[in-house]
Coordinates of C-alpha atoms and ligand atoms in Angstrom, one line a residue:
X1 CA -15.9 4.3 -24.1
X2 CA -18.7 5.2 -26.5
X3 CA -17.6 3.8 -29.8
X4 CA -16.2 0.3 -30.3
X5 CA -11.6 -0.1 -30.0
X6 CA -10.6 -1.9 -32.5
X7 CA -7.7 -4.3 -32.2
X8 CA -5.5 -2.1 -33.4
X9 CA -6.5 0.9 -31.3
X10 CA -5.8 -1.1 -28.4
X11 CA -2.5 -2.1 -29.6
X12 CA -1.2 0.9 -30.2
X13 CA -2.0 2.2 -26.5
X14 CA 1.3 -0.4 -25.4
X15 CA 4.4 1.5 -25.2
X16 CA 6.3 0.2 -28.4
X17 CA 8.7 -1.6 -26.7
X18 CA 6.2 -3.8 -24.7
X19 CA 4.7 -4.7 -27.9
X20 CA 7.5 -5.4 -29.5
X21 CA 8.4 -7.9 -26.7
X22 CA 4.7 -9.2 -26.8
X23 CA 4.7 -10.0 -30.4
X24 CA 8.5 -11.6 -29.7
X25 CA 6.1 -13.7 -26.9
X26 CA 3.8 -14.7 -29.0
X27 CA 6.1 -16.4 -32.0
X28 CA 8.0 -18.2 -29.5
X29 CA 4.7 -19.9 -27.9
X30 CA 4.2 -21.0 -31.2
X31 CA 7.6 -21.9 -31.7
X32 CA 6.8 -24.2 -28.3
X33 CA 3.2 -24.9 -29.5
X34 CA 1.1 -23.0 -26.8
X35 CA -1.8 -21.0 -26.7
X36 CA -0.4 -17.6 -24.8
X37 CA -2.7 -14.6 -23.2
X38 CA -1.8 -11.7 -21.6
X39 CA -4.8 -11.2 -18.8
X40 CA -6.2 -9.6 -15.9
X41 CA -5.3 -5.9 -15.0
X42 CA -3.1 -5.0 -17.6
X43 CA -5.9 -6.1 -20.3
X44 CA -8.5 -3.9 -18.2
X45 CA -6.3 -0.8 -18.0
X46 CA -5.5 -1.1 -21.6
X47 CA -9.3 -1.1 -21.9
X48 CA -9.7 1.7 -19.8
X49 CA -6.5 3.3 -21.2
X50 CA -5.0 3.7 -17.7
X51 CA -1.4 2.8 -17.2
X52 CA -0.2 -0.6 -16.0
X53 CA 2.8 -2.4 -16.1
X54 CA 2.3 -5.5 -14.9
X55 CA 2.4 -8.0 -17.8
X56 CA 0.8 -11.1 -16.4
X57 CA 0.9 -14.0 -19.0
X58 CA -1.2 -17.5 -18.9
X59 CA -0.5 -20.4 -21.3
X60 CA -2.6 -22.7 -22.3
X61 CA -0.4 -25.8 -22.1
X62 CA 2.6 -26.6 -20.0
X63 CA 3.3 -22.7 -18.7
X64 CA 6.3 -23.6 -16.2
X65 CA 8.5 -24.9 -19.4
X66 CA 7.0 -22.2 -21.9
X67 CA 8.9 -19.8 -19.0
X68 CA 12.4 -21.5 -19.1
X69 CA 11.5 -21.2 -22.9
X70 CA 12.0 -17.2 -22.2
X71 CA 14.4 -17.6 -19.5
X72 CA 16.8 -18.9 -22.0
X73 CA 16.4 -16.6 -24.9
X74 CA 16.3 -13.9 -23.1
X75 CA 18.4 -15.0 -20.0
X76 CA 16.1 -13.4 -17.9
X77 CA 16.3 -14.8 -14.1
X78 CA 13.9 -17.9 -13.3
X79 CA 11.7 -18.3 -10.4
X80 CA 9.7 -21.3 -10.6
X81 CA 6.6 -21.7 -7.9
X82 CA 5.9 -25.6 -8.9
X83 CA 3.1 -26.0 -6.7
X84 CA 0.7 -23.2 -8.3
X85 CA 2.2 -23.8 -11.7
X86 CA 3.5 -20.3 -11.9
X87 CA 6.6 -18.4 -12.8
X88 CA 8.2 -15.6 -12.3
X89 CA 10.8 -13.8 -15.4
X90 CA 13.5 -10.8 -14.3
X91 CA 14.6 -9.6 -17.8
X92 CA 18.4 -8.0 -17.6
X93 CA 16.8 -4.8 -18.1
X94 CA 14.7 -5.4 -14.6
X95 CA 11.2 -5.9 -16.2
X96 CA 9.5 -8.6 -14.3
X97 CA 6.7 -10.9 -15.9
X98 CA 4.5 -13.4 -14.4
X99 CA 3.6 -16.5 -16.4
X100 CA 0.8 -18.6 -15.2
X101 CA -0.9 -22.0 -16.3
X102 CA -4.6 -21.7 -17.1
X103 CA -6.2 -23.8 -14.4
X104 CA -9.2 -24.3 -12.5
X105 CA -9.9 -23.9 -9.3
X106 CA -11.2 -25.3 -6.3
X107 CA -11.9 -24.4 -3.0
X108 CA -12.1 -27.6 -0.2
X109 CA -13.5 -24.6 2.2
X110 CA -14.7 -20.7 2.5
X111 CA -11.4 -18.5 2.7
X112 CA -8.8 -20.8 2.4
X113 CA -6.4 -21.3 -0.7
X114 CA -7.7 -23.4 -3.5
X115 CA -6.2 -26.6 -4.9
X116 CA -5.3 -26.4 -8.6
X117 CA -5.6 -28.3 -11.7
X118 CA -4.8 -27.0 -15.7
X119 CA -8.0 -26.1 -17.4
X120 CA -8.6 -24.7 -20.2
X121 CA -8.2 -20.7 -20.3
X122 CA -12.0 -20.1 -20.1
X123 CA -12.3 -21.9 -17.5
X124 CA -9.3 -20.0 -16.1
X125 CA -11.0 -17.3 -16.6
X126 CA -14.2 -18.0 -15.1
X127 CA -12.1 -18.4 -11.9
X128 CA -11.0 -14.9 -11.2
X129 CA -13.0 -12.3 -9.5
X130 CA -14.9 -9.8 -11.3
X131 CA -15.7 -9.9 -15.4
X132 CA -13.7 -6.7 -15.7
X133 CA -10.0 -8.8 -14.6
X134 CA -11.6 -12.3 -16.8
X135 CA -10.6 -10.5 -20.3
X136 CA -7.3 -12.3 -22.1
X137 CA -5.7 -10.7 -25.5
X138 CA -4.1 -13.8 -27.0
X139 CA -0.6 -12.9 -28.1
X140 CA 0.2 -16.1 -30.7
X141 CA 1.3 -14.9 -34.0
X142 CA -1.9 -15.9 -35.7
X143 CA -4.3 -14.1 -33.0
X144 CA -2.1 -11.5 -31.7
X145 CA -4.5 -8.9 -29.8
X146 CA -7.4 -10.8 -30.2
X147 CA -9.7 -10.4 -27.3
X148 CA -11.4 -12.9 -25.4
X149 CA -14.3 -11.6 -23.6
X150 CA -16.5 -14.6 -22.5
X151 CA -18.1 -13.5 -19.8
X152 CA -19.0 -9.6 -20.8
X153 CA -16.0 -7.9 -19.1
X154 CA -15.8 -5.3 -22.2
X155 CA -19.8 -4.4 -21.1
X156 CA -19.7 -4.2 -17.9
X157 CA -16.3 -1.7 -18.6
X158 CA -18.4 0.2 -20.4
X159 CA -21.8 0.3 -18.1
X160 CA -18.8 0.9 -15.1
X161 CA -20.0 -2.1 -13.2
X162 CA -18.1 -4.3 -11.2
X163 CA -19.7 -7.7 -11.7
X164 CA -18.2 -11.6 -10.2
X165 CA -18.3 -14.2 -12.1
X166 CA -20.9 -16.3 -9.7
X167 CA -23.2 -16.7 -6.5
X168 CA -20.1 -18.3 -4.5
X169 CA -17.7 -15.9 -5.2
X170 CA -17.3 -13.9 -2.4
X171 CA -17.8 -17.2 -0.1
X172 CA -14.7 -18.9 -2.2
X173 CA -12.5 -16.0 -1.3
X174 CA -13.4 -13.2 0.5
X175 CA -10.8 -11.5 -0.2
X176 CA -12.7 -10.3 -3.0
X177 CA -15.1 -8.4 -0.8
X178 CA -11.8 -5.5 -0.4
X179 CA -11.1 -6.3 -3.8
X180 CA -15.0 -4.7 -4.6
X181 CA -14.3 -1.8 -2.7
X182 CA -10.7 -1.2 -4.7
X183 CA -11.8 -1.5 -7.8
X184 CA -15.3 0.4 -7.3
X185 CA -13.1 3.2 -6.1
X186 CA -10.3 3.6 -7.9
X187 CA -12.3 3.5 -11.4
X188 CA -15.5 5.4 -9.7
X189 CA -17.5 2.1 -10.5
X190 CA -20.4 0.7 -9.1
X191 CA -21.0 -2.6 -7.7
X192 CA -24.1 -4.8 -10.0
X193 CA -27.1 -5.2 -8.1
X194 CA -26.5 -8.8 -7.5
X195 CA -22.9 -8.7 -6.9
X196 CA -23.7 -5.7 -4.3
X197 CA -26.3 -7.9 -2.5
X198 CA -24.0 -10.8 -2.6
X199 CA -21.3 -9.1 -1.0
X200 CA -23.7 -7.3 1.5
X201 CA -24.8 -11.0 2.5
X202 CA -21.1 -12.3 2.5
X203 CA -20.0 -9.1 4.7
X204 CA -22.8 -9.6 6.9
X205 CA -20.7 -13.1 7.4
X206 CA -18.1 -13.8 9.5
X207 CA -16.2 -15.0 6.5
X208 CA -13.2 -12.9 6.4
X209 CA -12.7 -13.8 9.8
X210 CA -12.0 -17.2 8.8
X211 CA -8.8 -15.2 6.1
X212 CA -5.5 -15.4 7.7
X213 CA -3.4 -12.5 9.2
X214 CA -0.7 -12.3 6.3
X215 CA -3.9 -12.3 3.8
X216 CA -6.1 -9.8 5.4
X217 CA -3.1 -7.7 6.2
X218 CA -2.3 -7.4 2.1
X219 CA -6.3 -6.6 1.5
X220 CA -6.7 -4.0 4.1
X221 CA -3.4 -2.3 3.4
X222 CA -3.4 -2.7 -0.4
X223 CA -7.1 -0.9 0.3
X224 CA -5.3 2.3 1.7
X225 CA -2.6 2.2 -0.4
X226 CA -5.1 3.7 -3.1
X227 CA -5.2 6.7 -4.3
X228 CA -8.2 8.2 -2.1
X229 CA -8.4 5.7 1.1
X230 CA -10.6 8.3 2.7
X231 CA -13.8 7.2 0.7
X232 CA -12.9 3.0 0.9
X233 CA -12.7 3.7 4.7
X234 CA -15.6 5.2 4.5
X235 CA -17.6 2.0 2.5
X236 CA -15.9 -0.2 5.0
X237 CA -17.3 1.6 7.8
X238 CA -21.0 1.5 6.0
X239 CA -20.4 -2.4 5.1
X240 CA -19.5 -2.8 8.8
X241 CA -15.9 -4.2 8.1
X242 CA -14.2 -2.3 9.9
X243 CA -15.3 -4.7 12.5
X244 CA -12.6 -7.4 11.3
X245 CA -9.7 -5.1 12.1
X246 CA -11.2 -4.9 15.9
X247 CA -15.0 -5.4 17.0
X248 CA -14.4 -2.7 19.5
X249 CA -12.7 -0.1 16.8
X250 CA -13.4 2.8 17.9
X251 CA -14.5 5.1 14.9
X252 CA -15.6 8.3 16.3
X253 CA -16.9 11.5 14.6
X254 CA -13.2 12.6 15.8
X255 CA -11.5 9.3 13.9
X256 CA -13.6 10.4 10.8
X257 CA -11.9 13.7 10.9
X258 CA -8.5 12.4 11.5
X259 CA -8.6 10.1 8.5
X260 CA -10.3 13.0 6.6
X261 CA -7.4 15.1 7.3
X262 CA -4.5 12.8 6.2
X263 CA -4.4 13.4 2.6
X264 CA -3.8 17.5 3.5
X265 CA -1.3 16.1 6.4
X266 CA 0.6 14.0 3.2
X267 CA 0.4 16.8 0.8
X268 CA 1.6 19.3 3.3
X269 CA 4.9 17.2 4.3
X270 CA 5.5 16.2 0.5
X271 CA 5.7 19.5 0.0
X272 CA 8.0 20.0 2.2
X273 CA 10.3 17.2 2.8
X274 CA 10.0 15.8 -0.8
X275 CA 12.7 13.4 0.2
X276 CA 10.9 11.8 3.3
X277 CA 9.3 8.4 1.7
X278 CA 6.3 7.5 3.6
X279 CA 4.6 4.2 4.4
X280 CA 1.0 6.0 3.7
X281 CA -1.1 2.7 4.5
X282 CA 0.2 2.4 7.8
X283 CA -1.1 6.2 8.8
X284 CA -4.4 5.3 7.5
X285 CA -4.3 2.5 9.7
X286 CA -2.8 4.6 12.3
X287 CA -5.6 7.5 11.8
X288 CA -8.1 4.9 12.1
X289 CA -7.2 3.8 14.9
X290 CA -6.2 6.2 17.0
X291 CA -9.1 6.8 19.3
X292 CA -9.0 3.0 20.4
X293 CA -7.5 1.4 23.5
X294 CA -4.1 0.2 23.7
X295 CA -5.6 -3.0 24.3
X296 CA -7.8 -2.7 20.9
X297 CA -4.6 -1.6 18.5
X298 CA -2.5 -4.6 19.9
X299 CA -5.0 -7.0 18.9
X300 CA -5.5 -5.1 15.5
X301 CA -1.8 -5.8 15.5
X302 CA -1.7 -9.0 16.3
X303 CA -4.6 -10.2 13.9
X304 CA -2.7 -8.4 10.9
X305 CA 0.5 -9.6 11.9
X306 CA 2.0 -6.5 11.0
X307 CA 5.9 -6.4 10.8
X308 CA 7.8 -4.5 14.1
X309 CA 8.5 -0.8 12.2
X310 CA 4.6 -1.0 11.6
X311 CA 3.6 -2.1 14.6
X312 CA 5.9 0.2 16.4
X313 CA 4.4 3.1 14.4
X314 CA 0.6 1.9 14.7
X315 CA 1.1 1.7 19.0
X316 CA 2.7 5.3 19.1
X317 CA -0.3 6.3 17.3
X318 CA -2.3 6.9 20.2
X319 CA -1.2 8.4 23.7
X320 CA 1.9 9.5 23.2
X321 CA 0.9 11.6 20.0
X322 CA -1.9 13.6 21.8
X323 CA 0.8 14.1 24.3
X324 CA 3.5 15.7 22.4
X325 CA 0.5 17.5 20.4
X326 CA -0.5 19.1 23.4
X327 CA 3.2 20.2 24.7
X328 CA 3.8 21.8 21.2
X329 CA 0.1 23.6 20.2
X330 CA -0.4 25.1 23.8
X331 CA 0.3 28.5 24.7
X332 CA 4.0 29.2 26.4
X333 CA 7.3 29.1 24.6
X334 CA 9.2 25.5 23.9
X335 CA 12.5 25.7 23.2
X336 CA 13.8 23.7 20.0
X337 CA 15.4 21.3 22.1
X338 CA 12.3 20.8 23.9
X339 CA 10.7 19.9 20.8
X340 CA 12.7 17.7 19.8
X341 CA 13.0 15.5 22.5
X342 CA 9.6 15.6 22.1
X343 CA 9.3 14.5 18.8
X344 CA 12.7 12.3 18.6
X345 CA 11.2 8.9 19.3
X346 CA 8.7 9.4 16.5
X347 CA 9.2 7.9 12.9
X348 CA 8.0 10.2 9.9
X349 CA 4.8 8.6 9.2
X350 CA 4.1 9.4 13.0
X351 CA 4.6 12.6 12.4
X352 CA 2.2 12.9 9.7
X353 CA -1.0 11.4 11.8
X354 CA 0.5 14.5 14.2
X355 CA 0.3 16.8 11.7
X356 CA -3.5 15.5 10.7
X357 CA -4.7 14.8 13.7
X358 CA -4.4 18.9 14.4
X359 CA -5.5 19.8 10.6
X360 CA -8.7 17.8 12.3
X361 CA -9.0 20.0 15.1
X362 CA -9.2 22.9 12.2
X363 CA -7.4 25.5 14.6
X364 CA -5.4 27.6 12.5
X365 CA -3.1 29.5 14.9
X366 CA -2.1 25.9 16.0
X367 CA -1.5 24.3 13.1
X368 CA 1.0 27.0 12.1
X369 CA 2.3 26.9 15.4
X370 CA 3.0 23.0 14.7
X371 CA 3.9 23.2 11.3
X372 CA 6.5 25.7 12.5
X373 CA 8.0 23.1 14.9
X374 CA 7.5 20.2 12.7
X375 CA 9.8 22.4 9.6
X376 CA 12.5 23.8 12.9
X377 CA 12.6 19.8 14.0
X378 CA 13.1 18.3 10.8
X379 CA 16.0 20.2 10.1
X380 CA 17.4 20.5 13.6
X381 CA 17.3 16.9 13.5
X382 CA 20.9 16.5 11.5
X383 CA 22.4 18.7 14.1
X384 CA 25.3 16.7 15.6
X385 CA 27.7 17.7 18.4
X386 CA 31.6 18.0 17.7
X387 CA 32.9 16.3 20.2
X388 CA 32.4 12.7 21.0
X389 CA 33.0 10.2 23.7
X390 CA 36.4 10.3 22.9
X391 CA 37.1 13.5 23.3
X392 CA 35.4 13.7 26.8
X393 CA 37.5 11.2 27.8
X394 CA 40.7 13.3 26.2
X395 CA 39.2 16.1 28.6
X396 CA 39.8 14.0 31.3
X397 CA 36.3 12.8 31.9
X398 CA 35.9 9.3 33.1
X399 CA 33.5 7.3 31.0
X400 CA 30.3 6.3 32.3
X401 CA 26.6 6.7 31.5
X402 CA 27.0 10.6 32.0
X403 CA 28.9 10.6 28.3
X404 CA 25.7 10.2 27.2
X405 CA 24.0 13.0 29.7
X406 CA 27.2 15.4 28.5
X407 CA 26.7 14.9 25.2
X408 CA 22.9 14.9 25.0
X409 CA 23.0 18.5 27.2
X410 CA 25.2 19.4 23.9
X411 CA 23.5 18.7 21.7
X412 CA 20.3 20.4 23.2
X413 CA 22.4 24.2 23.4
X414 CA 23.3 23.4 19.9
X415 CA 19.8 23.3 19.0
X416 CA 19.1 26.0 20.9
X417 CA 22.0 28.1 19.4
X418 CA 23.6 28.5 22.5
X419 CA 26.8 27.2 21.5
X420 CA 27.9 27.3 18.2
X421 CA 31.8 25.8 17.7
X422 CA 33.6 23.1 18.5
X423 CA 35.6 25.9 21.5
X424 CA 32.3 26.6 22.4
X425 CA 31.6 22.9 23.3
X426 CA 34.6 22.4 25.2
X427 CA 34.0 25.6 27.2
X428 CA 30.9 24.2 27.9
X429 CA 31.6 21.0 28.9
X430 CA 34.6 22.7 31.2
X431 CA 32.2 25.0 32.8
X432 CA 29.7 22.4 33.6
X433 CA 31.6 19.4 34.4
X434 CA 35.4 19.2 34.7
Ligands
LIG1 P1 -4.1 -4.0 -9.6 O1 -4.3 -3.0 -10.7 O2 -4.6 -3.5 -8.3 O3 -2.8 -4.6 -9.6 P2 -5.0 -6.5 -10.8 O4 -6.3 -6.7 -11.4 O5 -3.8 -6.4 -11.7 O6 -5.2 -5.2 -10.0 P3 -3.7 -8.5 -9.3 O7 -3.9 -8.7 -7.8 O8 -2.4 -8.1 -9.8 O9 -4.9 -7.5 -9.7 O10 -4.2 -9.8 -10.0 C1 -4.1 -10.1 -11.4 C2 -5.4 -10.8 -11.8 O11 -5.5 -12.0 -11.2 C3 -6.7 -10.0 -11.6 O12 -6.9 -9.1 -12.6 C4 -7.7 -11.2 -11.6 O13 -8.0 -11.6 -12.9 C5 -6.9 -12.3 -10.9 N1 -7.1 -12.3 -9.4 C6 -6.3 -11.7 -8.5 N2 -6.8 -11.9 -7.3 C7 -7.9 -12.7 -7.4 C8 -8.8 -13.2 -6.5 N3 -8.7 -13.0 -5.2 N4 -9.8 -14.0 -7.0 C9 -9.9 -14.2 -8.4 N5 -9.1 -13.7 -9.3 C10 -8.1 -12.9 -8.8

């Protein structure tokens, strides 16, 4: 940004029905006799000209009622969170918006939630966590678009620094220590001297211990849901954090390569299966930690209390991968079925750490050899017999747990190819077991 954005520059970046909406905003807080910002991300991005479509809105004055003030001309759903003074709009058309009362903040103790009270909006503000996210544009007919940047968020844009708002910051909520790292990489930013030395001191802390589960679960994974997790892993690692996942994380010269090697492993399978919808944080996780003990990953998964698919998906990461890797990279024929049985009990995104875990090893005769399975699995995988359980039975069969030997030895010719119709089925099934 070399030259000074006028209002009206900035303006005209918002899609023209946003602003139209805005403007619409901004006559009816004066209509309810409000002072009404739009703040935080979406006023940065429209700074930076990136794209964001979260409109979060603060009032200056009662923002709960201002929100059933919308709710009802709009008849947008209603969502009221009483306790933080916060509300949350669903328009008909599905646009969400978040409306907020200024307030202050306090915090009884490091890392726990603070206790609020209204306060005016600079002092709202001066609560949040870096001067980039403390800009408001006020949206009341009189002011609409004007900025307010009390505490240097435009400069600090500019100079791409990433500055907090004060010494205690980071001890208030550490939270913002992953926040740092976000925002540093996603906009290529560096941290200000001071704010880096801060957060040094707070990570050298065992502050973020004290951060619950749920908390440090959204931080960590919001952290690799960016667009290049590779280089946030790697400041974690050099601000020794990774510690807080495990103390006894294991991150190995061969970790450093798996993680490397996950954006080619994602890129590879979106170009492939660009249907399959992948939950990319978890492989991170997964890559990260799949050199540690059993032991180590079930306490990782206890202290983010990830959900069951997530867990289930961060314990196969280990053993059971190398496993299966082996089986299908080595030298000697495997027949389709054999591969997938292999592969069967493995979600997508377990597949992936597969697939970069031998990019990693950088063999190339292999990683064909895999890629080649992986593309012969995927679509074997909607293969399904003709007969069923039912039909067994019709053949005379009596039912029992070898249906499900009968039908799985079908399914495997099928893959193979050696049987290819319904008659061929039932031959088979009469050769074999009638
Ligand atoms: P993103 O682009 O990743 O969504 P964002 O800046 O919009 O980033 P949100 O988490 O949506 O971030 O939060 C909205 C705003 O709320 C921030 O811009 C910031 O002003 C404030 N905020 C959020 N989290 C904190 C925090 N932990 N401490 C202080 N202020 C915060």
């Amino acid at each position: 940004m070399k030259h000074r954005i006028t209002q009206n520059d900035l303006l005209r970046r918002l899609p023209q029905e946003r602003l139209s909406l805005l403007r619409e905003l901004g006559n009816l807080a004066d209509e309810g006799g409000v002072a009404l910002y739009l703040v935080g991300g979406v006023v940065r991005d429209l700074l930076l000209k990136r794209e964001n479509w979260d409109l979060d809105l603060t009032v200056e004055g009662d923002g709960i009622a201002f929100a059933r003030l919308v709710a009802d001309r709009y008849r947008a759903g209603l969502a009221v969170f009483e306790r933080f003074a916060t509300a949350r709009l669903e328009f008909p058309d599905g646009l969400k918006l978040d409306i907020a009362t200024t307030r202050r903040e306090s915090y009884a103790q490091p890392a726990v939630l603070p206790t609020v009270q209204p306060a005016s909006i600079e002092e709202d503000l001066y609560r949040r966590d870096f001067t980039i996210n403390a800009i408001a544009m006020q949206l009341n007919s009189g002011q609409f678009g004007r900025l307010l940047d009390v505490y240097r968020g435009r400069r600090d844009l500019r100079a791409r620094t990433i500055r907090v708002l004060h010494a205690g910051s980071f001890q208030d909520d550490p939270t913002r220590i992953f926040r740092a790292i976000r925002f540093e990489q996603r906009f290529g930013f560096r941290l200000e001297r001071t704010t880096a030395r801060l957060l040094a001191q707070a990570a050298s802390t065992n502050l973020i211990q004290q951060l619950s589960g749920p908390r440090l679960q959204n931080e960590i994974l919001l952290l690799f849901a960016e667009h290049d997790p590779v280089r946030a892993i790697a400041r974690l690692r050099q601000l020794k954090l990774l510690r807080f996942l495990h103390r006894c994380l294991c991150y190995t010269t061969k970790v450093k390569r798996v993680v490397t090697a996950v954006p080619k492993a994602f890129s590879w399978w979106a170009r492939r299966f660009p249907d399959s919808v992948i939950d990319r944080p978890i492989v991170y996780l997964m890559a990260l930690s799949s050199e540690s003990s059993a032991v180590v990953v079930a306490a990782m998964i206890r202290r983010l209390v990830l959900s069951r698919e997530q867990a289930k998906n961060v314990s196969a990461g280990g053993r059971w991968v190398d496993r299966a890797l082996k089986r299908l990279t080595n030298k000697g024929t495997v027949r389709p079925s054999q591969v997938y049985r292999l592969l069967e009990d493995f979600s997508s995104e377990v597949l992936v750490l597969l697939l970069a875990k031998q990019v990693s090893a950088q063999h190339g005769v292999r990683l064909s050899l895999l890629k080649r399975h992986l593309v012969a699995y995927v679509k074997n995988k909607a293969i399904k017999t003709a007969l069923t359980g039912r039909d067994l039975q019709a053949m005379g069969l009596r039912p029992g747990p070898q249906y499900k030997i009968i039908l799985g030895k079908l399914l495997e010719a099928r893959i193979d190819g050696m049987i290819k119709t319904e008659a061929d089925e039932r031959a088979f099934v009469q050769n074999h077991w009638v």
